[in-house]
Short mmCIF file of C-alpha atoms in Angstrom, two decimals:
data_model
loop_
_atom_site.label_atom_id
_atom_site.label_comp_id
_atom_site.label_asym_id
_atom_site.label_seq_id
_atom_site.Cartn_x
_atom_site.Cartn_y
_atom_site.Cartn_z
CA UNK A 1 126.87 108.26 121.13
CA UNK A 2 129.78 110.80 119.90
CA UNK A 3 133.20 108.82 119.42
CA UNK A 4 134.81 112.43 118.21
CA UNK A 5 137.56 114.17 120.55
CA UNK A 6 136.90 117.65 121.55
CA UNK A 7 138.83 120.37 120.01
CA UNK A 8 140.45 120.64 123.36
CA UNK A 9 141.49 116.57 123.52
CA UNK A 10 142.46 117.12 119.59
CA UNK A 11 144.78 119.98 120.67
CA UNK A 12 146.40 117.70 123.57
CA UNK A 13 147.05 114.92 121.86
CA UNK A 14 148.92 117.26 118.92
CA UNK A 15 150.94 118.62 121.71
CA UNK A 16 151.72 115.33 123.47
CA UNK A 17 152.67 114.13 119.35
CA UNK A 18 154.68 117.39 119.07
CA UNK A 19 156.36 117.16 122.22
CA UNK A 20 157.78 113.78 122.29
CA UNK A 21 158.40 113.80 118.51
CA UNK A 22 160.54 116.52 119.16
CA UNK A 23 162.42 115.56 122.82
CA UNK A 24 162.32 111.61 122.67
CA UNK A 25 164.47 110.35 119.34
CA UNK A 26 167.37 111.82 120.13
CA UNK A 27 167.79 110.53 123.47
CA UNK A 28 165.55 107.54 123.45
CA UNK A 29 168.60 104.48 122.96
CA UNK A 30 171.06 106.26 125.16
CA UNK A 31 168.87 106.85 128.02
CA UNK A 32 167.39 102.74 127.32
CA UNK A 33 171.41 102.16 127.30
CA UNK A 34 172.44 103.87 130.54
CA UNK A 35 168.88 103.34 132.30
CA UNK A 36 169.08 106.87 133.10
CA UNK A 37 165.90 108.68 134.09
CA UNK A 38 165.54 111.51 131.61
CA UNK A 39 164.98 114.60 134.19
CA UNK A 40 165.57 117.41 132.04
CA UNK A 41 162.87 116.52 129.92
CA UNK A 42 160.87 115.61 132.60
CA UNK A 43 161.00 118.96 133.44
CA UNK A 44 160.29 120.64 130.31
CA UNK A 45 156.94 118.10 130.57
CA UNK A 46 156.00 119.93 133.69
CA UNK A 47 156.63 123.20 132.35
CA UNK A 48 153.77 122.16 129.35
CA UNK A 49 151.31 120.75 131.87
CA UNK A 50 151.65 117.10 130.90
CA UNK A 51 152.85 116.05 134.55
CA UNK A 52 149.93 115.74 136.53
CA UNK A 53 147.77 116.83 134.32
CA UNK A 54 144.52 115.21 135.38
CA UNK A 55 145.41 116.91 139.19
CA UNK A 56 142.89 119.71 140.10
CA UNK A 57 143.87 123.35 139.30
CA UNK A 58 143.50 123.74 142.72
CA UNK A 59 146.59 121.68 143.73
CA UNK A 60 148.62 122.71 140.41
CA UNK A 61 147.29 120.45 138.04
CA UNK A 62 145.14 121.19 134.52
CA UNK A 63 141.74 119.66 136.08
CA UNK A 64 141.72 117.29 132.80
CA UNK A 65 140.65 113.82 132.72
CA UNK A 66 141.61 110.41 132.69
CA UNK A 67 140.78 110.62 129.23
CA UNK A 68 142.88 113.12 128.23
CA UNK A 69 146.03 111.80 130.32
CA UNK A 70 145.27 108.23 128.43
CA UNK A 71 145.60 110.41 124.99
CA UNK A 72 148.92 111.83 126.38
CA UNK A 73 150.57 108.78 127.51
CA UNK A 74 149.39 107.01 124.50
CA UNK A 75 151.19 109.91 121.84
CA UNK A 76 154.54 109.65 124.30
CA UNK A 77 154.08 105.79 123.84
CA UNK A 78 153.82 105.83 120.14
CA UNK A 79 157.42 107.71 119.95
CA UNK A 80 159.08 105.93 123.05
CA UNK A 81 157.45 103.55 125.62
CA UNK A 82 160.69 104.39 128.00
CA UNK A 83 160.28 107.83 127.94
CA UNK A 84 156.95 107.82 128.10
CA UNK A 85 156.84 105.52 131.25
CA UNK A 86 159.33 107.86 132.93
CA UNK A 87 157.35 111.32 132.25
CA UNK A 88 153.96 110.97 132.54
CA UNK A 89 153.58 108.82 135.68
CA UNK A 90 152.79 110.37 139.11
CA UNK A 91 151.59 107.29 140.72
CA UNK A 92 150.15 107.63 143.96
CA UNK A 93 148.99 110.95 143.67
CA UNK A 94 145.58 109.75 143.06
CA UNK A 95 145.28 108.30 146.50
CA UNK A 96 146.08 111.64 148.27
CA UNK A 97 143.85 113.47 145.50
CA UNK A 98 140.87 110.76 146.73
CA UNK A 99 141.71 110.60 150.57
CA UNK A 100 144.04 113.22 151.74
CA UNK A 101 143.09 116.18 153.58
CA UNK A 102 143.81 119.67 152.10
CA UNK A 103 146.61 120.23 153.97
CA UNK A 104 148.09 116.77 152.51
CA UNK A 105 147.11 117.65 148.83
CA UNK A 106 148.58 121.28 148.98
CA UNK A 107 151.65 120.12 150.13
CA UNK A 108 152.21 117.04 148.35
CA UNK A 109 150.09 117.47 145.44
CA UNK A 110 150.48 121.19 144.34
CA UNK A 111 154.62 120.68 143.79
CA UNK A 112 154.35 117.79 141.52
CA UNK A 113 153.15 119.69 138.03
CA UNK A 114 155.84 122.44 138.87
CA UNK A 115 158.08 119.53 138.67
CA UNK A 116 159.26 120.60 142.17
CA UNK A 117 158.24 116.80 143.49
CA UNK A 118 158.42 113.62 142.26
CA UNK A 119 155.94 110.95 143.72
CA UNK A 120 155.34 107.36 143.70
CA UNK A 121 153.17 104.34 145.12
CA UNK A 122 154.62 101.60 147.49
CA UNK A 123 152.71 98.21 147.30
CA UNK A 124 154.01 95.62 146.21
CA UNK A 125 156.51 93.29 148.18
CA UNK A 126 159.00 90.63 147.53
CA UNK A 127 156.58 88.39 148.53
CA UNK A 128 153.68 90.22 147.78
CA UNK A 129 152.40 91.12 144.70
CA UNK A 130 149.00 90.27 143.62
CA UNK A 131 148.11 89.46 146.44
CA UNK A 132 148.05 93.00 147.71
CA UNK A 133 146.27 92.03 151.04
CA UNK A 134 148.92 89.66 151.60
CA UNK A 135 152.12 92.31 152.02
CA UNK A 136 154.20 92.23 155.60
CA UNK A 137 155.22 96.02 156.00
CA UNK A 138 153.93 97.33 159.18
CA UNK A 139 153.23 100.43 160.75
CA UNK A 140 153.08 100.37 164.45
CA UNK A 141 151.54 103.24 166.57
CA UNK A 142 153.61 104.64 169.25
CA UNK A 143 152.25 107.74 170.38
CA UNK A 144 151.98 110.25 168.10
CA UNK A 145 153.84 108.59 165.44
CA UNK A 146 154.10 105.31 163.48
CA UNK A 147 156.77 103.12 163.17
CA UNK A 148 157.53 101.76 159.69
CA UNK A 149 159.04 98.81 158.78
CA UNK A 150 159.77 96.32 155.91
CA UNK A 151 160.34 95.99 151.99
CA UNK A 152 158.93 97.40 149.07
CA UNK A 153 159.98 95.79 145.84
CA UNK A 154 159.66 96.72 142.47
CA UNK A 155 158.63 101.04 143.06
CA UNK A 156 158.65 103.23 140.47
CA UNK A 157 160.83 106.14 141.33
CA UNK A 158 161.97 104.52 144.15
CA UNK A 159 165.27 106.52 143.91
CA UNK A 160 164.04 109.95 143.06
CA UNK A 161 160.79 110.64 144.47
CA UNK A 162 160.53 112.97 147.01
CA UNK A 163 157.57 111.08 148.72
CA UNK A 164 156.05 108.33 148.49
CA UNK A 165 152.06 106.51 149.23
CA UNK A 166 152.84 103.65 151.57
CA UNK A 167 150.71 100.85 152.22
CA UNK A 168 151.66 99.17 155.58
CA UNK A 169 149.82 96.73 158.06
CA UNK A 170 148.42 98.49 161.21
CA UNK A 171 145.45 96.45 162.61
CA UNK A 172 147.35 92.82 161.81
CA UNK A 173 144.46 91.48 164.16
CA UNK A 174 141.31 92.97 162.67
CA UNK A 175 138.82 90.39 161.69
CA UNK A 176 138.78 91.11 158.16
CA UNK A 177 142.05 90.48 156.19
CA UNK A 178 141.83 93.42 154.05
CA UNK A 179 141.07 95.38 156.93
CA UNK A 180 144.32 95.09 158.55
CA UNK A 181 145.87 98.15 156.33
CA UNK A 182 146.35 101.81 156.45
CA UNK A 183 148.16 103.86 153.96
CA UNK A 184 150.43 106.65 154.61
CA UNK A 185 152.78 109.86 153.19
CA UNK A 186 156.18 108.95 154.01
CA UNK A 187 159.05 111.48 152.30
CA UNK A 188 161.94 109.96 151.19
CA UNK A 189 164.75 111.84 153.31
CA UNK A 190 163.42 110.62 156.56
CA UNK A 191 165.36 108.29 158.72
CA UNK A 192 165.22 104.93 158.17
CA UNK A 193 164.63 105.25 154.45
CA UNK A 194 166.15 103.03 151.48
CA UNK A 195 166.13 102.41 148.18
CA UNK A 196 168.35 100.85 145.96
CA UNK A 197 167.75 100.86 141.95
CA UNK A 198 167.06 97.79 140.12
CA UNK A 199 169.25 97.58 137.41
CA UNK A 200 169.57 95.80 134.25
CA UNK A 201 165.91 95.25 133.80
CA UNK A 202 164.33 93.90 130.03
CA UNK A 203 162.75 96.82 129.29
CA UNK A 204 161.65 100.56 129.96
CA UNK A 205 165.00 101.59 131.37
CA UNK A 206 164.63 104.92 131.58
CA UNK A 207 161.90 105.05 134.55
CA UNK A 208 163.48 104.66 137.67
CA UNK A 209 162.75 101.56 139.68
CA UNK A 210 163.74 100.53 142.80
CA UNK A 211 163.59 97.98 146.13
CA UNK A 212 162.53 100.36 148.88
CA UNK A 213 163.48 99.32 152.25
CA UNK A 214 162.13 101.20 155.96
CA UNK A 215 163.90 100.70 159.22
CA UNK A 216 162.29 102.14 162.00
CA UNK A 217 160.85 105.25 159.74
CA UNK A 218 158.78 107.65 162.04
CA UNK A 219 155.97 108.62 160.45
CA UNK A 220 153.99 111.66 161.96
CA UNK A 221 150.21 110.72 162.37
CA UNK A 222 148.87 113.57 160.33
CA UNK A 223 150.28 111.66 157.22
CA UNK A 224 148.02 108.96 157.81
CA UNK A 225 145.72 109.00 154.31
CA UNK A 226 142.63 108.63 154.45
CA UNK A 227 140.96 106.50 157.41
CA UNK A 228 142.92 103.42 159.69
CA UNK A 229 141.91 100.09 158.05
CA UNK A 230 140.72 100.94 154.77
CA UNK A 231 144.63 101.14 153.24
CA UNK A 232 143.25 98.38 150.99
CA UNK A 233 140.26 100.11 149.47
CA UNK A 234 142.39 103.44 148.85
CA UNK A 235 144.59 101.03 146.85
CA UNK A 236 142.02 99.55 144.95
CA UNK A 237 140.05 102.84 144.16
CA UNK A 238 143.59 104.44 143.18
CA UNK A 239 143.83 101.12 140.43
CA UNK A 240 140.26 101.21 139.19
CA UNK A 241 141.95 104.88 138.27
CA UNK A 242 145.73 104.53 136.81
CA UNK A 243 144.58 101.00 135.02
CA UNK A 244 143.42 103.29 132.43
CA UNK A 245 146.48 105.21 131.51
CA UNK A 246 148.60 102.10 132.08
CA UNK A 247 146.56 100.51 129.27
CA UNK A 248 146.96 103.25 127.23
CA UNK A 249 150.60 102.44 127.30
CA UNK A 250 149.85 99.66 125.21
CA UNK A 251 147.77 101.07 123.35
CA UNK A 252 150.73 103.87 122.41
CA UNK A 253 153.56 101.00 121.96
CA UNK A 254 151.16 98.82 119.99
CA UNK A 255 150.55 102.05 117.30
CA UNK A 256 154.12 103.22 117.69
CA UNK A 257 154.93 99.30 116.58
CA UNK A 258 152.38 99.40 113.85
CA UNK A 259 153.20 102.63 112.56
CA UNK A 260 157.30 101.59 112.04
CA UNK A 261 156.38 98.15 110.74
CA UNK A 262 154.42 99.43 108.03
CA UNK A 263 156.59 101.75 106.76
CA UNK A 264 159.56 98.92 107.05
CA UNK A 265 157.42 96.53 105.17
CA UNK A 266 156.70 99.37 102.23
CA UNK A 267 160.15 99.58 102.18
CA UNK A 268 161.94 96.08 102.58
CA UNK A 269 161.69 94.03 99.46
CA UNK A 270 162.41 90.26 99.15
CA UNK A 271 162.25 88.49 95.84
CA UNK A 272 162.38 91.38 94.07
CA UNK A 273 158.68 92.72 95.74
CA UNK A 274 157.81 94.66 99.17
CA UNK A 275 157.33 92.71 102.45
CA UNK A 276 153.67 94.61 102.59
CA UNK A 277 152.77 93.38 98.90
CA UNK A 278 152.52 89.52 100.65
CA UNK A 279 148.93 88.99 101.58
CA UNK A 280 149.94 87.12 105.02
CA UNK A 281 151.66 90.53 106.10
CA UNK A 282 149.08 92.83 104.89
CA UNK A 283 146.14 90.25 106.80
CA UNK A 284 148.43 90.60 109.78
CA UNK A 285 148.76 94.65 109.75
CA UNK A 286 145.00 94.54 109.50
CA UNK A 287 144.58 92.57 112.57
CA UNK A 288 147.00 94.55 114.31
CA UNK A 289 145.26 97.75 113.33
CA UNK A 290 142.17 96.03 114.33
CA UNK A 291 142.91 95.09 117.84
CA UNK A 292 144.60 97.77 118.86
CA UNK A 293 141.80 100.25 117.82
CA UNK A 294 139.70 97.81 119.79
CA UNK A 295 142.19 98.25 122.75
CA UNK A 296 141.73 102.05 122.38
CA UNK A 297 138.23 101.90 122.58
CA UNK A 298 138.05 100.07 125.50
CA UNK A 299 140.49 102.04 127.10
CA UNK A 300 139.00 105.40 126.11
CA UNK A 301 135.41 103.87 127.36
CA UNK A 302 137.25 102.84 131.11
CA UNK A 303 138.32 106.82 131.35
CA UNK A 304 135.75 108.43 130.10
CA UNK A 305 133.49 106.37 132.83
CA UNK A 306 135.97 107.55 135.49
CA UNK A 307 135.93 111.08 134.16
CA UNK A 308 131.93 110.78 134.18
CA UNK A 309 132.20 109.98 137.83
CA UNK A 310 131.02 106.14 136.71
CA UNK A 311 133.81 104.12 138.37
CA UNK A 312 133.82 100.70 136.09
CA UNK A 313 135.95 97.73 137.71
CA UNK A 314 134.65 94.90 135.23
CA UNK A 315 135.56 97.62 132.02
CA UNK A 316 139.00 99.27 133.85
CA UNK A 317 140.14 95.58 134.20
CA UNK A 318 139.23 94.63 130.52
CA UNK A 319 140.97 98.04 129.31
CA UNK A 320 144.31 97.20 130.73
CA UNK A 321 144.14 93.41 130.05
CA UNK A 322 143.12 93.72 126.46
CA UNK A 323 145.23 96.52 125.64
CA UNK A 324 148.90 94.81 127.04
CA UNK A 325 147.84 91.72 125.96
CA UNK A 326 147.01 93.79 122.45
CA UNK A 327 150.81 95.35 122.63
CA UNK A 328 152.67 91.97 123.56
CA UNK A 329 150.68 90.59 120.28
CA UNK A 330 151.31 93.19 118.45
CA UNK A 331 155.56 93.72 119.30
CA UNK A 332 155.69 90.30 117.80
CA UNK A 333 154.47 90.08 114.56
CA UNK A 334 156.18 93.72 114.36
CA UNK A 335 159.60 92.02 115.17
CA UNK A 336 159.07 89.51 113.17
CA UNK A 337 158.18 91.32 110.04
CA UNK A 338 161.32 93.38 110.93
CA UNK A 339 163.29 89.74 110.59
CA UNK A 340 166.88 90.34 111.89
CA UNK A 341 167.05 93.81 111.40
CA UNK A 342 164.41 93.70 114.22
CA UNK A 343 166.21 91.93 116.76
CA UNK A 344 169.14 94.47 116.86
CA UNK A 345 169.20 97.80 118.85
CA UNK A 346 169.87 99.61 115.63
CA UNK A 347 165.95 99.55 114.96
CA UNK A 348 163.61 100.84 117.55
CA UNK A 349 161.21 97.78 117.43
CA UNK A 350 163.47 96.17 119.62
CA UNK A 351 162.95 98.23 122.14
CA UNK A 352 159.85 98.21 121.90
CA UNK A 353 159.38 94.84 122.10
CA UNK A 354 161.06 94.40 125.25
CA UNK A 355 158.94 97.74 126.65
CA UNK A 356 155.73 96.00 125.74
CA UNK A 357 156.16 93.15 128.30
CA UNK A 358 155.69 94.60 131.33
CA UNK A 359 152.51 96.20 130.74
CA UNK A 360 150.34 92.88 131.12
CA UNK A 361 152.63 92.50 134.63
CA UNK A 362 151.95 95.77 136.65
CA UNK A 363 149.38 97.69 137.95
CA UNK A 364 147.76 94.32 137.99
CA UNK A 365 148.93 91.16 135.92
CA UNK A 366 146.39 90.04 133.02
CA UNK A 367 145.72 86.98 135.62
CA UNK A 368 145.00 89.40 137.89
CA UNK A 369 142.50 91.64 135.48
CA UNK A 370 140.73 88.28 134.24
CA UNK A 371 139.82 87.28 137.54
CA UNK A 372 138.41 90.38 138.20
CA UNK A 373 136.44 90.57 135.50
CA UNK A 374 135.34 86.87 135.97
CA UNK A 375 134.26 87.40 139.53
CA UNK A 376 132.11 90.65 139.16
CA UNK A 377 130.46 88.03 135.84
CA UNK A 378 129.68 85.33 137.91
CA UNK A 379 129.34 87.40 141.83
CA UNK A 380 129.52 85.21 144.67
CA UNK A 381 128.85 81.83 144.80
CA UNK A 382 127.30 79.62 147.44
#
């Protein structure tokens, strides 16, 4: 069993370093500040391949992995979780990539690593969120169209994305409830389409987010992806997918953390002695370092099953679990080794620490992971 990166991973993952070493500190507070999206960067990301970079060359991608897109996302991390969040992130495009025809994936596909596109995923629901077979939107045939209405809640790049992945309810009477969904292509400058941004949110600022509302949208019936009534198993095929480099988000924040606290607590003396030269900190920074090299591992396991064509559930869901659970942990003891200093904007920690929290809430809370994992343990019971 070889743990060792490939000269060609080893080369990415200087890049990724290089890259947001050398765009992200500059900009990093102001854009947290203003919760602006950070689009000219975005755009020199595409321009280096790191948008969409696990999309087949065919349709304008790299062809890499999910390995190698979890070693990107975790070097942007380490620098900014914000910027990070904001760049590297084409949700939804896995779904068309799985289930679209070729006509769908040239024309939606193809334009997002030119950085002529940007994409996202709608799901979840203001009353909907876990429960992902639960949502209301629906999508009514009427001839050669659909109708499409309701609310999204909660979409990243709700307010800039060119198109979006709908899920929407289109058999509501089909005897199986997760057989009730479809999921669809629905661009953003149709009629009938709104979004309004979400503002003044705890952390990662600078990646657009947004309520997403349809009234009366008509959607074509060639953008129905994939099949009618299997919306729900696109969705969870497209999550036993991004769970891995939404983990590696923490995995990135949780290093980036690490990394500043140790040099802090080399640096910071009280009573006359370093921070790091107290055995409870230095125990701490090993557990840190610990866990979130055990967070990598799992993480780098989950994609390099996906990669391998060995789709994991039980592992994807204990990847993302473990590794924001691993960055919440983490942020804290970081903060609080930072003491005050930490709690002010002046230091990045802080943003950090209010980046980390989201990652153990989407793409599946850690309630959400655990039961999965639990369930495929146990199987069904009489």
């Amino acid at each position: 069993m070889d743990f060792k990166l490939t000269e060609e991973q080893k080369e990415i993952q200087r890049a990724a370093r290089e890259f947001a070493e050398g765009e992200f500190p500059d900009v990093a507070r102001e854009l947290d500040r203003t919760e602006t999206f950070p689009m000219d960067i975005w755009k020199k990301a595409c321009k280096l391949g790191f948008v969409g970079a696990h999309l087949p060359e065919e349709y304008g991608g790299m062809g890499l992995g999910f390995l190698e897109a979890c070693i990107a996302t975790e070097e942007f991390c380490k620098v900014d979780p914000g910027c990070a969040a904001a760049l590297t992130v084409t949700l939804g495009a896995e779904v068309i990539e799985l289930f679209g025809t070729h006509e769908q994936k040239q024309k939606y596909l193809a334009p997002l690593p030119r950085g002529d596109a940007i994409m996202g995923i709608a799901i979840t629901e203001p009353d909907a969120g876990s429960d992902v077979a639960g949502i209301k939107t629906t999508a009514v045939k009427d001839g050669d169209e659909w109708i499409l209405n309701g609310t999204k809640m909660f979409i990243t790049n709700g307010t800039i994305a060119d198109h979006l992945v709908v899920l929407a309810v289109t058999h509501p009477d089909a005897k199986k409830r997760h057989q009730r969904m479809s999921t669809f292509i629905v661009e953003t400058d149709w009629d009938g389409y709104e979004a309004n941004k979400i503002e003044d949110k705890m952390g990662l600022k600078a990646s657009d987010t947004a309520e997403v509302v349809f009234k009366d949208v008509r959607v074509p019936k060639e953008h129905l992806l994939g099949m009618e009534k299997m919306g729900f198993y696109n969705i969870m095929e497209f999550f036993n997918r991004s769970r891995t480099y939404v983990g590696a988000q923490g995995v990135g924040v949780a290093q980036g953390a690490i990394n500043r606290t140790l040099e802090y607590t080399k640096q910071r003396k009280t009573f006359g002695r370093p921070i790091a030269s107290n055995q409870y900190v230095q125990f701490k920074l090993a557990e840190m370092e610990t866990r979130t090299e055990a967070a990598r591992n799992l993480i780098y396991k989950a994609a390099w099953n996906v990669d391998n064509g060995n789709i994991d559930p039980k592992m994807v869901a204990m990847a993302k679990w473990y590794a924001a659970e691993t960055a919440v942990w983490v942020l804290d003891y970081a903060l609080q080794f930072h003491g005050g200093y930490g709690y002010i904007g002046e230091y990045d920690i802080e943003r950090f620490y209010r980046c980390a929290k989201v990652i153990e809430i989407y793409e599946g809370t850690k309630e959400v992971e655990k039961a999965i994992i639990a369930g495929l343990m146990i199987g069904k019971l009489k």
